[in-house]
Amino acid sequence: MHPHDQTIFALSSGRLPSAIAILRLSGAHAGPALQMLAGKMPASRMASRALLRDASGEPIDDAVVLWFPGPASATGEDVAELQVHGSRAVIATLFAVLSATPGLRPAEPGEFTRRAFENGKIDLTEAEGLDDLIHADTDRQRRQALRQLNGLLGDKARRWREQIIEASALIEAGIDFSDEGDVPAELMAPALSRVEQLLVEIEAVLSAEGRAERLRDGLTVVIAGPPNAGKSTLMNQLARREVAIVSPHAGTTRDLIEVQLDLDGYPVTVIDTAGIRETEDPVEQEGVRRARDRAGQADLVLWLTENDQAETERAGDVPVWLVRNKIDLGGAEPEITSGSPGGRSFAISAQSGTGMAALLDAMVGFARGFFGSTESSFITRERQRQSLKEAADALRRSLGAVGLGEELVAEELRIAALELGRLLGRVDVEDLLDVIFREFCIGK
Ligand code: GDP
């Protein structure tokens, strides 16, 4: 049986227990299953109340049900949605009933979205936008994801692809018409000027300022410095602030390895290198491994010190900010002695919080400068950049091939169209699809 002949179901809402839980079904058996549970088919796309019953007529829950017949549904297939009370018992019973229904099986992660993609409801860039929206922690991540979900890049790429195909059709028509001789200039010239125009547009998107791709992962700030400088105290201070968005990861019961901050909508992960230590606990080991990997890719280092001897150990391209701690104990203002680019100095008391506002302000400024104007960026993933770059290279080669033979020009245009097709997920992307959709949640 082709997997799509099967109807999938999943809990699409969050952790149980919850006030309401949403179960979704997609596929040809969604209708009969809904009919069986609710006793009758509800009106399309209207919320209806229904007492759900199992096959023997035993009531399961008092629910609200929705029926979206395909193809005008999220997946393009028949979709049923059950809004039930979010208890473990209700969900367990419904899962048991649905699993026992022929043609139904639990969905894999991202399978609803994959069906939407395969049924042409969304392109691959929109699917990526959807995934990013679900995982967005900060406002800027949300806005960027929503724009991608609404076809920010997909619409452009579709238009470019159509124009390339038109241009190459013009040239190929010329090749067919001209026996031996060259393609007439009346056909060639408009096609080439269109290609030139497209190349300018794609290059503009490629060279746009800003690091929108990095907005998904965020900025990594590493706290380093000698023992007892107050690194874990600073981490605790950060975690206590309103800017902390995710429950901080604890390395030991006392020390945090990392804290996720929302700095003016920019996601920032702060990692305490001192918190990175060996542990037997497998869960902690995983946290330690991740923190170590990420600390190695710091975008900014905060070098914490308690005295004026502020020789930093780090160099390279990563800016190092000197943060003198424990100013509540008195002492002189620190001087920057490291030759780090973008070096700045701060004086704080991690214990009392003095100077923290200025430090956080500076970090917001750093994030703003680092990410640049992400609002004007179309590219949100390296994969997208790669395809666009390949397309632009092929267009450039097609223009370079003028005079060497029209077939060569047409061939490069075909490659450019193929790359844009790949960007949209239209051609040979099977392996890619598995990777992309695996990242999704179950029920999405
Ligand atoms: P780490 O080894 O760099 O992580 O340093 P800790 O955060 O464990 O701090 C070392 C000691 O310095 C602890 O006893 C803290 O309470 C103390 N400490 C940290 N920050 C401050 C501060 O701003 N003022 C004062 N007076 N003590 C601090």
Coordinates of C-alpha atoms and ligand atoms in Angstrom, one line a residue:
M1 CA 0.0 0.0 0.0
H2 CA 1.4 3.4 -0.9
P3 CA 1.9 5.3 2.3
H4 CA -0.6 8.0 1.2
D5 CA -3.3 5.4 0.9
Q6 CA -3.2 5.3 4.6
T7 CA -4.9 7.8 6.8
I8 CA -2.7 9.3 9.5
F9 CA -3.7 10.7 12.8
A10 CA -1.8 12.5 15.6
L11 CA -2.2 14.7 18.6
S12 CA -1.4 18.1 17.1
S13 CA -1.6 20.1 20.3
G14 CA 0.9 20.2 23.2
R15 CA 1.6 18.3 26.4
L16 CA -1.1 16.6 28.4
P17 CA -3.0 17.2 30.5
S18 CA -4.4 20.4 28.9
A19 CA -7.7 22.2 28.7
I20 CA -8.3 21.1 25.2
A21 CA -6.3 18.7 23.0
I22 CA -6.5 18.6 19.2
L23 CA -6.3 15.4 17.2
R24 CA -6.0 15.6 13.5
L25 CA -6.7 12.9 10.8
S26 CA -5.7 13.2 7.2
G27 CA -6.5 10.8 4.4
A28 CA -9.3 9.0 2.7
H29 CA -10.4 7.2 5.9
A30 CA -10.7 10.5 7.9
G31 CA -14.3 10.9 6.9
P32 CA -15.5 7.4 7.8
A33 CA -13.6 7.6 11.1
L34 CA -15.2 10.9 11.9
Q35 CA -18.6 9.5 11.0
M36 CA -18.0 6.5 13.2
L37 CA -16.9 8.6 16.2
A38 CA -19.4 11.5 15.9
G39 CA -22.4 9.4 14.7
K40 CA -22.9 11.7 11.7
M41 CA -20.8 13.9 9.4
P42 CA -20.6 17.5 10.5
A43 CA -21.0 20.4 8.0
S44 CA -17.8 21.2 6.2
R45 CA -15.5 23.8 7.8
M46 CA -17.9 24.5 10.6
A47 CA -17.3 23.8 14.3
S48 CA -19.9 21.3 15.6
R49 CA -20.4 19.7 18.9
A50 CA -20.5 15.9 19.0
L51 CA -20.4 13.2 21.6
L52 CA -17.7 10.9 20.4
R53 CA -18.3 7.2 20.8
D54 CA -16.3 4.1 20.2
A55 CA -17.4 1.3 17.8
S56 CA -19.6 -0.3 20.5
G57 CA -21.4 3.0 21.2
E58 CA -19.6 3.6 24.4
P59 CA -19.1 7.4 24.9
I60 CA -15.5 8.7 24.9
D61 CA -15.8 12.5 25.2
D62 CA -17.9 15.5 24.5
A63 CA -16.0 17.3 21.7
V64 CA -16.0 19.9 19.0
V65 CA -15.3 18.4 15.6
L66 CA -14.3 19.9 12.3
W67 CA -14.4 18.5 8.8
F68 CA -12.3 19.8 5.9
P69 CA -12.9 17.8 2.8
G70 CA -10.0 17.7 0.4
P71 CA -8.5 19.2 -1.7
A72 CA -9.4 22.5 0.1
S73 CA -7.7 21.4 3.3
A74 CA -4.3 22.0 4.9
T75 CA -2.9 18.7 3.5
G76 CA -5.0 18.6 0.4
E77 CA -6.6 15.4 1.6
D78 CA -9.7 14.9 3.7
V79 CA -8.9 16.3 7.1
A80 CA -10.9 15.8 10.4
E81 CA -10.1 17.6 13.5
L82 CA -11.2 16.6 17.0
Q83 CA -11.1 19.1 19.8
V84 CA -11.4 17.0 23.0
H85 CA -10.7 17.4 26.6
G86 CA -7.0 17.2 27.0
S87 CA -6.7 14.3 29.5
R88 CA -4.4 11.4 29.0
A89 CA -7.3 9.0 29.4
V90 CA -9.3 10.7 26.6
I91 CA -6.4 10.7 24.2
A92 CA -5.4 7.2 25.1
T93 CA -8.9 5.9 24.4
L94 CA -9.2 7.8 21.1
F95 CA -5.7 6.6 20.0
A96 CA -6.8 3.0 20.8
V97 CA -10.0 3.4 18.9
L98 CA -8.3 5.1 15.9
S99 CA -5.4 2.5 15.8
A100 CA -8.0 -0.3 15.7
T101 CA -9.7 1.3 12.7
P102 CA -8.6 -0.2 9.4
G103 CA -6.6 2.2 7.2
L104 CA -5.6 4.4 10.0
R105 CA -2.1 4.7 11.6
P106 CA -0.3 7.2 13.8
A107 CA 1.5 10.0 11.8
E108 CA 5.3 10.4 11.7
P109 CA 6.9 13.7 12.6
G110 CA 6.1 16.3 10.0
E111 CA 3.9 14.0 8.0
F112 CA 0.9 16.3 7.7
T113 CA 3.2 19.1 6.3
R114 CA 4.9 16.6 4.0
R115 CA 1.5 15.6 2.5
A116 CA 0.7 19.3 2.1
F117 CA 4.0 19.7 0.3
E118 CA 3.5 16.6 -1.8
N119 CA 0.0 17.7 -2.7
G120 CA 1.3 21.1 -3.9
K121 CA -0.3 23.1 -1.0
I122 CA 3.0 24.6 0.0
D123 CA 6.5 24.7 -1.5
L124 CA 9.6 23.6 0.3
T125 CA 10.6 27.2 1.4
E126 CA 7.1 27.6 2.9
A127 CA 7.4 24.2 4.7
E128 CA 10.7 25.5 6.1
G129 CA 9.0 28.7 7.2
L130 CA 6.3 26.6 8.9
D131 CA 8.9 24.6 10.8
D132 CA 10.7 27.8 11.8
L133 CA 7.4 29.4 13.0
I134 CA 6.7 26.4 15.2
H135 CA 10.2 26.6 16.7
A136 CA 10.3 30.4 16.9
D137 CA 11.3 31.6 20.4
T138 CA 11.6 35.3 19.8
D139 CA 9.6 37.9 17.9
R140 CA 12.1 38.4 15.2
Q141 CA 12.3 34.7 14.6
R142 CA 8.5 34.6 14.4
R143 CA 8.3 37.4 11.9
Q144 CA 10.9 36.0 9.7
A145 CA 9.3 32.5 9.7
L146 CA 5.9 33.9 9.0
R147 CA 7.2 35.8 5.9
Q148 CA 8.8 32.7 4.6
L149 CA 5.7 30.7 5.3
N150 CA 3.7 33.3 3.3
G151 CA 6.0 32.7 0.2
L152 CA 8.5 35.4 0.7
L153 CA 11.2 33.5 -1.2
G154 CA 9.0 30.9 -2.8
D155 CA 7.0 33.4 -4.8
K156 CA 10.1 35.1 -6.1
A157 CA 11.7 31.8 -7.0
R158 CA 8.6 30.6 -8.9
R159 CA 8.5 33.8 -10.9
W160 CA 12.2 33.6 -11.7
R161 CA 11.9 30.0 -12.7
E162 CA 9.0 30.7 -15.1
Q163 CA 11.0 33.5 -16.7
I164 CA 14.0 31.4 -17.2
I165 CA 11.9 28.7 -18.8
E166 CA 10.3 31.3 -21.1
A167 CA 13.7 32.7 -22.0
S168 CA 15.1 29.2 -22.7
A169 CA 11.9 28.4 -24.7
L170 CA 12.6 31.4 -26.9
I171 CA 16.1 30.3 -27.6
E172 CA 15.1 26.7 -28.2
A173 CA 12.4 27.8 -30.6
G174 CA 15.2 29.7 -32.4
I175 CA 17.4 26.7 -32.5
D176 CA 14.6 24.6 -34.0
F177 CA 13.8 27.2 -36.6
S178 CA 17.3 28.0 -37.8
D179 CA 18.7 25.3 -39.9
E180 CA 22.5 25.3 -39.4
G181 CA 22.5 29.1 -39.1
D182 CA 22.3 31.1 -35.9
V183 CA 19.2 31.8 -33.8
P184 CA 17.8 35.1 -35.2
A185 CA 18.7 38.1 -33.1
E186 CA 15.1 39.1 -32.7
L187 CA 14.6 35.9 -30.6
M188 CA 18.0 35.9 -28.9
A189 CA 18.2 39.5 -27.8
P190 CA 15.0 39.7 -25.7
A191 CA 15.7 36.3 -24.1
L192 CA 19.2 37.4 -23.1
S193 CA 18.1 40.7 -21.7
R194 CA 15.6 38.9 -19.6
V195 CA 18.3 36.6 -18.3
E196 CA 20.5 39.6 -17.5
Q197 CA 17.7 41.2 -15.6
L198 CA 17.0 38.0 -13.6
L199 CA 20.7 37.6 -12.7
V200 CA 20.7 41.2 -11.3
E201 CA 17.6 40.3 -9.2
I202 CA 19.0 37.0 -7.9
E203 CA 22.4 38.6 -7.1
A204 CA 20.7 41.3 -5.2
V205 CA 18.9 38.7 -3.0
L206 CA 22.2 36.8 -2.5
S207 CA 24.2 39.9 -1.5
A208 CA 21.6 41.4 0.8
E209 CA 23.0 42.5 4.1
G210 CA 22.1 40.8 7.3
R211 CA 22.5 37.2 8.6
A212 CA 18.9 36.0 8.5
E213 CA 20.1 32.4 8.3
R214 CA 21.7 32.9 11.7
L215 CA 18.4 34.1 13.2
R216 CA 17.2 30.5 13.5
D217 CA 20.2 29.5 15.7
G218 CA 20.8 32.8 17.3
L219 CA 23.9 34.4 18.6
T220 CA 26.4 32.6 20.9
V221 CA 28.0 34.5 23.7
V222 CA 30.6 32.7 25.8
I223 CA 31.5 33.7 29.4
A224 CA 35.1 32.9 30.1
G225 CA 37.7 34.0 32.7
P226 CA 39.7 32.8 35.7
P227 CA 38.2 30.7 38.4
N228 CA 36.1 32.6 41.0
A229 CA 35.7 35.6 38.7
G230 CA 31.9 35.2 39.1
K231 CA 30.9 33.4 35.9
S232 CA 28.3 31.2 37.4
T233 CA 27.0 34.1 39.4
L234 CA 26.6 36.1 36.2
M235 CA 24.8 33.1 34.6
N236 CA 22.4 33.0 37.5
Q237 CA 21.9 36.7 37.3
L238 CA 21.0 36.4 33.5
A239 CA 18.7 33.5 34.1
R240 CA 16.8 35.5 36.7
R241 CA 16.1 38.3 34.4
E242 CA 13.0 38.7 32.2
V243 CA 15.1 38.3 29.1
A244 CA 15.7 34.6 29.8
I245 CA 13.3 32.7 27.5
V246 CA 14.0 29.0 28.0
S247 CA 14.5 27.1 31.2
P248 CA 18.3 27.3 31.7
H249 CA 20.2 24.1 31.3
A250 CA 21.9 23.0 34.5
G251 CA 25.2 21.3 34.3
T252 CA 25.3 20.6 38.0
T253 CA 22.7 21.4 40.6
R254 CA 24.4 24.7 41.1
D255 CA 25.9 25.7 37.8
L256 CA 24.1 26.6 34.6
I257 CA 25.8 25.7 31.3
E258 CA 23.6 27.9 29.1
V259 CA 20.9 30.4 29.3
Q260 CA 18.7 31.5 26.3
L261 CA 18.0 35.2 26.2
D262 CA 15.6 37.2 24.1
L263 CA 17.4 40.4 23.5
D264 CA 15.1 42.8 21.6
G265 CA 13.8 39.8 19.6
Y266 CA 17.2 38.4 18.9
P267 CA 17.8 34.9 20.2
V268 CA 21.0 34.8 22.2
T269 CA 22.6 31.8 23.9
V270 CA 25.0 32.5 26.7
I271 CA 27.3 29.7 27.6
D272 CA 29.4 29.5 30.8
T273 CA 32.6 27.6 30.0
A274 CA 33.3 27.0 33.6
G275 CA 30.0 25.1 33.8
I276 CA 31.3 22.7 31.2
R277 CA 32.6 19.8 33.2
E278 CA 32.6 16.1 33.1
T279 CA 29.5 14.3 34.3
E280 CA 28.2 10.8 34.5
D281 CA 24.6 11.7 33.9
P282 CA 23.8 10.9 30.2
V283 CA 21.3 13.8 30.0
E284 CA 23.9 16.2 31.3
Q285 CA 26.6 14.7 29.1
E286 CA 24.4 15.6 26.1
G287 CA 24.1 19.2 27.4
V288 CA 27.8 19.4 28.0
R289 CA 28.6 18.1 24.5
R290 CA 26.2 20.7 22.9
A291 CA 27.5 23.5 25.1
R292 CA 31.1 22.6 24.2
D293 CA 30.4 22.5 20.5
R294 CA 28.6 25.8 20.7
A295 CA 31.2 27.5 22.8
G296 CA 33.7 26.7 20.1
Q297 CA 31.7 28.8 17.8
A298 CA 31.3 31.9 20.0
D299 CA 30.3 35.1 18.3
L300 CA 31.3 37.2 21.3
V301 CA 33.3 36.4 24.4
L302 CA 32.6 38.1 27.8
W303 CA 35.9 37.9 29.7
L304 CA 35.1 38.1 33.3
T305 CA 37.7 39.2 35.8
E306 CA 37.8 40.5 39.3
N307 CA 40.9 42.7 39.1
D308 CA 42.6 45.0 36.7
Q309 CA 44.9 42.3 35.2
A310 CA 42.7 41.8 32.3
E311 CA 44.8 39.8 29.9
T312 CA 42.4 37.7 28.0
E313 CA 43.3 34.3 26.7
R314 CA 41.3 34.5 23.5
A315 CA 42.2 36.1 20.3
G316 CA 41.2 35.6 16.7
D317 CA 38.3 37.3 15.1
V318 CA 35.9 36.9 17.9
P319 CA 35.4 40.1 19.8
V320 CA 36.2 39.9 23.5
W321 CA 34.6 42.2 26.0
L322 CA 36.3 42.8 29.3
V323 CA 33.8 42.6 32.1
R324 CA 35.2 43.4 35.5
N325 CA 33.0 41.9 38.2
K326 CA 32.5 42.5 41.9
I327 CA 32.6 46.3 41.7
D328 CA 30.7 46.3 44.9
L329 CA 34.0 45.4 46.5
G330 CA 35.6 48.6 45.1
G331 CA 38.6 48.8 42.8
A332 CA 39.6 50.8 39.8
E333 CA 38.0 50.8 36.4
P334 CA 39.5 48.1 34.1
E335 CA 41.6 48.9 31.0
I336 CA 41.4 46.9 27.9
T337 CA 44.7 45.2 27.4
S338 CA 43.7 42.6 24.8
G339 CA 44.1 43.4 21.2
S340 CA 40.7 41.9 20.4
P341 CA 38.7 43.5 17.6
G342 CA 35.5 45.2 18.9
G343 CA 36.8 45.0 22.5
R344 CA 34.9 47.0 25.1
S345 CA 34.9 47.1 28.8
F346 CA 32.3 47.0 31.5
A347 CA 32.1 47.0 35.2
I348 CA 29.4 45.0 37.0
S349 CA 28.4 43.3 40.1
A350 CA 27.0 40.0 39.1
Q351 CA 25.8 39.5 42.6
S352 CA 23.8 42.7 43.1
G353 CA 23.0 43.4 39.4
T354 CA 24.8 46.7 39.2
G355 CA 25.9 47.4 35.7
M356 CA 23.9 44.6 34.2
A357 CA 21.5 46.9 32.3
A358 CA 24.4 48.5 30.5
L359 CA 25.9 45.2 29.7
L360 CA 22.6 43.8 28.3
D361 CA 22.1 47.0 26.3
A362 CA 25.5 46.6 24.7
M363 CA 24.7 43.0 23.9
V364 CA 21.4 44.1 22.2
G365 CA 23.5 46.6 20.2
F366 CA 26.0 43.8 19.3
A367 CA 23.1 41.5 18.2
R368 CA 21.6 44.3 16.1
G369 CA 24.9 44.9 14.3
F370 CA 25.6 41.2 14.0
F371 CA 22.3 40.2 12.4
G372 CA 21.9 43.4 10.3
S373 CA 18.7 44.1 8.6
T374 CA 17.2 40.7 8.5
E375 CA 13.8 42.2 7.6
S376 CA 15.0 42.8 4.1
S377 CA 16.5 39.3 3.7
F378 CA 14.8 36.6 1.7
I379 CA 17.1 33.8 2.5
T380 CA 16.6 32.0 5.8
R381 CA 18.6 28.8 5.3
E382 CA 21.9 27.8 3.9
R383 CA 20.2 25.3 1.6
Q384 CA 18.3 28.2 0.0
R385 CA 21.4 30.2 -0.5
Q386 CA 23.2 27.3 -2.1
S387 CA 20.4 26.7 -4.7
L388 CA 20.2 30.4 -5.5
K389 CA 23.9 30.6 -5.9
E390 CA 23.9 27.7 -8.2
A391 CA 21.1 29.2 -10.2
A392 CA 22.9 32.6 -10.5
D393 CA 26.2 30.8 -11.5
A394 CA 24.3 29.0 -14.3
L395 CA 22.7 32.2 -15.5
R396 CA 26.1 33.8 -15.6
R397 CA 27.5 30.9 -17.5
S398 CA 24.6 31.1 -20.0
L399 CA 25.4 34.7 -20.7
G400 CA 29.1 33.8 -21.1
A401 CA 28.2 31.1 -23.6
V402 CA 26.6 33.6 -26.0
G403 CA 28.5 33.3 -29.2
L404 CA 29.7 29.8 -28.4
G405 CA 26.4 28.2 -29.4
E406 CA 22.8 28.6 -28.5
E407 CA 22.6 25.0 -27.3
L408 CA 25.1 25.9 -24.6
V409 CA 23.1 28.9 -23.5
A410 CA 19.9 26.9 -23.4
E411 CA 21.6 24.1 -21.4
E412 CA 22.8 26.6 -18.7
L413 CA 19.3 28.0 -18.5
R414 CA 18.0 24.6 -17.9
I415 CA 20.4 24.1 -15.0
A416 CA 19.3 27.5 -13.5
A417 CA 15.7 26.5 -13.8
L418 CA 16.5 23.1 -12.2
E419 CA 18.2 24.8 -9.3
L420 CA 15.3 27.0 -8.6
G421 CA 13.1 23.9 -8.9
R422 CA 15.3 22.3 -6.2
L423 CA 14.9 25.4 -4.0
L424 CA 11.1 25.0 -4.3
G425 CA 11.3 21.3 -3.7
R426 CA 10.1 20.4 -7.2
V427 CA 13.0 18.2 -8.3
D428 CA 15.1 15.4 -7.0
V429 CA 15.0 16.3 -3.3
E430 CA 13.9 13.0 -1.8
D431 CA 16.9 12.8 0.7
L432 CA 16.5 16.5 1.5
L433 CA 12.8 15.9 2.3
D434 CA 13.5 13.3 4.8
V435 CA 16.0 15.6 6.6
I436 CA 13.7 18.6 6.5
F437 CA 10.5 16.9 7.6
R438 CA 12.1 14.9 10.3
E439 CA 12.7 18.1 12.2
F440 CA 9.0 18.7 12.5
C441 CA 6.9 17.8 15.5
I442 CA 4.5 14.9 15.3
G443 CA 1.0 16.1 14.5
K444 CA 2.3 18.9 12.2
Ligands
GDP1 P1 33.2 31.3 38.8 O1 34.2 30.3 39.3 O2 33.8 32.2 37.8 O3 32.0 30.6 38.2 O4 32.8 32.2 40.0 P2 31.5 32.1 41.0 O5 30.3 32.7 40.2 O6 31.4 30.8 41.5 O7 31.9 33.2 42.1 C1 33.0 33.0 42.9 C2 32.8 33.7 44.2 O8 32.6 35.1 44.0 C3 31.5 33.3 44.9 O9 31.7 33.2 46.3 C4 30.5 34.5 44.6 O10 29.5 34.6 45.5 C5 31.4 35.6 44.5 N1 30.9 36.7 43.6 C6 30.5 36.6 42.3 N2 30.1 37.8 41.8 C7 30.3 38.7 42.8 C8 30.0 40.1 42.9 O11 29.6 40.8 42.0 N3 30.3 40.7 44.1 C9 30.8 40.0 45.2 N4 31.1 40.6 46.3 N5 31.1 38.6 45.1 C10 30.8 38.0 44.0

